[in-house]
Amino acid sequence: MNQRENRYQAPRTPIEAVPAGPLSRSAARVFVAWLLGASLVRGAALAFQIGYALAAFGAEKHLAGLLAASVLRTGAAQVAASACSVALAWETHHGLGAQRPLWRTYALLPFTAPVAAGLMIAVGVGATTFGYGATPCASWQSIRAFATPGDALFGLVQASALAIVLGGLAVLLGPWLSALRAGLLARIVVALLATGLITGAVQAALVVFLSAGDDVGVP
């Protein structure tokens, strides 16, 4: 009798297991895909913009170095922050936000920004090699000339500050985000817009803070 009753029961929808990591499996795939895709697209766009400007002065060989300095300082942290926000939008849309603290998503930011930087710099080197005929050795020399440890340190500080600010907002707005009735695309658009505004504000605050520190140190 029990076997006959079980035959007519509705099939159960499998529920995704919740691992101990900061992201669910599906959100982790979305995060990695966005990080890789955005890094390549953003790197190509920056290479085109910088290369177009340098071509007017015949200085295309410096493209990789200038791109590396920009990426290490600000670009990589912005891409990593956008990937975290897209993953958060995915989790809240699929009801996974209540199963794990949302701030964990942004804990990945300082660790994945260097990955984004490496991909974007690789695109810059490729654009310099195939678009302007510069050798990889010349690109490496340009990177060493223009990109400084201070750029990498500023980028790491910015990524850490973004992780704290965005993670704090995720804690405050977590219940509202989980209960929000909106499609996935709308969530992603709102998340990217908010992340862009917050990233710009954090970057401006860091620049003002460091400038004030330099002014204090001047006798």
Tab-separated table of C-alpha atoms in Angstrom, residues 22-156:
chain	number	residue	atom	x	y	z
A	22	PRO	CA	31.334	31.730	0.805
A	23	LEU	CA	29.288	30.841	-2.301
A	24	SER	CA	26.937	28.108	-3.392
A	25	ARG	CA	28.046	25.973	-6.309
A	26	SER	CA	25.853	27.696	-8.858
A	27	ALA	CA	26.802	31.159	-7.586
A	28	ALA	CA	30.475	30.171	-7.664
A	29	ARG	CA	30.155	29.262	-11.339
A	30	VAL	CA	28.467	32.590	-12.041
A	31	PHE	CA	31.183	34.389	-10.088
A	32	VAL	CA	34.031	32.736	-11.988
A	33	ALA	CA	32.366	33.257	-15.367
A	34	TRP	CA	31.724	36.939	-14.672
A	35	LEU	CA	35.221	37.498	-13.283
A	36	LEU	CA	36.874	35.945	-16.333
A	37	GLY	CA	34.573	37.547	-18.889
A	38	ALA	CA	34.596	41.008	-17.331
A	39	SER	CA	38.381	40.936	-16.923
A	40	LEU	CA	38.919	40.090	-20.580
A	41	VAL	CA	36.356	42.589	-21.867
A	42	ARG	CA	37.508	45.374	-19.551
A	43	GLY	CA	41.150	44.682	-20.385
A	44	ALA	CA	40.432	44.802	-24.118
A	45	ALA	CA	38.472	48.050	-23.760
A	46	LEU	CA	41.259	49.692	-21.761
A	47	ALA	CA	43.866	48.479	-24.235
A	48	PHE	CA	41.890	50.009	-27.105
A	49	GLN	CA	41.410	53.328	-25.300
A	50	ILE	CA	45.011	53.671	-24.156
A	51	GLY	CA	46.415	52.426	-27.449
A	52	TYR	CA	44.299	54.890	-29.421
A	53	ALA	CA	45.565	57.771	-27.285
A	54	LEU	CA	49.201	56.673	-27.481
A	55	ALA	CA	49.055	56.154	-31.245
A	56	ALA	CA	48.789	59.911	-31.722
A	57	PHE	CA	52.248	60.280	-30.170
A	58	GLY	CA	53.819	57.120	-31.569
A	59	ALA	CA	54.178	55.673	-28.054
A	60	GLU	CA	52.217	52.447	-28.495
A	61	LYS	CA	55.028	50.427	-26.926
A	62	HIS	CA	54.078	51.877	-23.534
A	63	LEU	CA	50.512	50.551	-23.731
A	64	ALA	CA	51.105	47.512	-21.523
A	65	GLY	CA	52.829	49.536	-18.811
A	66	LEU	CA	50.169	52.223	-18.580
A	67	LEU	CA	47.408	49.627	-18.650
A	68	ALA	CA	49.110	47.627	-15.895
A	69	ALA	CA	49.400	50.701	-13.674
A	70	SER	CA	45.716	51.539	-14.166
A	71	VAL	CA	44.582	47.962	-13.630
A	72	LEU	CA	46.629	47.391	-10.494
A	73	ARG	CA	45.478	50.671	-8.988
A	74	THR	CA	41.730	50.615	-9.665
A	75	GLY	CA	40.539	48.419	-12.528
A	76	ALA	CA	41.045	44.983	-10.998
A	77	ALA	CA	39.254	45.850	-7.753
A	78	GLN	CA	36.293	47.204	-9.719
A	79	VAL	CA	35.991	44.030	-11.787
A	80	ALA	CA	36.271	41.785	-8.721
A	81	ALA	CA	33.637	43.846	-6.892
A	82	SER	CA	31.253	43.553	-9.835
A	83	ALA	CA	31.726	39.765	-9.899
A	84	CYS	CA	30.910	39.557	-6.181
A	85	SER	CA	27.779	41.671	-6.645
A	86	VAL	CA	26.559	39.572	-9.571
A	87	ALA	CA	27.056	36.411	-7.504
A	88	LEU	CA	25.116	37.997	-4.639
A	89	ALA	CA	22.273	38.909	-7.008
A	90	TRP	CA	22.212	35.302	-8.220
A	91	GLU	CA	22.045	33.907	-4.693
A	92	THR	CA	19.275	36.224	-3.524
A	93	HIS	CA	17.255	35.590	-6.691
A	94	HIS	CA	17.387	31.819	-6.187
A	95	GLY	CA	16.589	31.999	-2.486
A	96	LEU	CA	20.073	31.051	-1.342
A	97	GLY	CA	20.653	34.272	0.578
A	98	ALA	CA	18.899	32.944	3.677
A	99	GLN	CA	21.172	29.886	3.794
A	100	ARG	CA	24.476	31.721	4.263
A	101	PRO	CA	25.700	35.154	5.381
A	102	LEU	CA	25.770	37.386	2.311
A	103	TRP	CA	28.860	39.272	3.472
A	104	ARG	CA	30.941	36.185	2.729
A	105	THR	CA	30.524	36.903	-0.964
A	106	TYR	CA	32.586	40.075	-0.667
A	107	ALA	CA	35.247	38.345	1.414
A	108	LEU	CA	36.500	36.974	-1.912
A	109	LEU	CA	37.195	40.454	-3.270
A	110	PRO	CA	40.783	41.043	-2.045
A	111	PHE	CA	41.814	37.555	-3.172
A	112	THR	CA	40.302	37.667	-6.655
A	113	ALA	CA	41.354	41.207	-7.595
A	114	PRO	CA	44.917	40.005	-8.404
A	115	VAL	CA	43.425	37.349	-10.694
A	116	ALA	CA	41.467	40.011	-12.557
A	117	ALA	CA	44.596	42.170	-12.750
A	118	GLY	CA	46.617	39.340	-14.274
A	119	LEU	CA	43.988	38.666	-16.923
A	120	MET	CA	43.620	42.334	-17.829
A	121	ILE	CA	47.382	42.842	-18.068
A	122	ALA	CA	47.661	39.739	-20.261
A	123	VAL	CA	45.087	41.258	-22.608
A	124	GLY	CA	47.119	44.467	-22.686
A	125	VAL	CA	50.298	42.592	-23.563
A	126	GLY	CA	48.459	40.701	-26.289
A	127	ALA	CA	47.004	43.905	-27.719
A	128	THR	CA	50.445	45.504	-27.745
A	129	THR	CA	51.975	42.476	-29.453
A	130	PHE	CA	49.370	41.763	-32.111
A	131	GLY	CA	47.956	45.252	-32.555
A	132	TYR	CA	51.070	47.403	-32.467
A	133	GLY	CA	53.911	44.977	-33.140
A	134	ALA	CA	55.697	45.375	-29.810
A	135	THR	CA	57.446	42.306	-28.450
A	136	PRO	CA	56.409	40.760	-25.113
A	137	CYS	CA	59.859	41.682	-23.787
A	138	ALA	CA	59.233	45.345	-24.591
A	139	SER	CA	55.822	45.130	-22.917
A	140	TRP	CA	57.397	43.638	-19.803
A	141	GLN	CA	59.953	46.446	-19.681
A	142	SER	CA	57.127	48.958	-20.029
A	143	ILE	CA	55.242	47.317	-17.158
A	144	ARG	CA	58.322	47.486	-14.949
A	145	ALA	CA	58.796	51.148	-15.851
A	146	PHE	CA	55.236	52.358	-15.237
A	147	ALA	CA	53.628	49.954	-12.746
A	148	THR	CA	54.981	50.420	-9.227
A	149	PRO	CA	54.476	48.489	-5.979
A	150	GLY	CA	52.526	51.513	-4.770
A	151	ASP	CA	49.921	50.895	-7.468
A	152	ALA	CA	49.495	47.293	-6.347
A	153	LEU	CA	49.314	48.365	-2.699
A	154	PHE	CA	46.678	50.993	-3.462
A	155	GLY	CA	44.659	48.387	-5.356
A	156	LEU	CA	44.871	45.947	-2.453
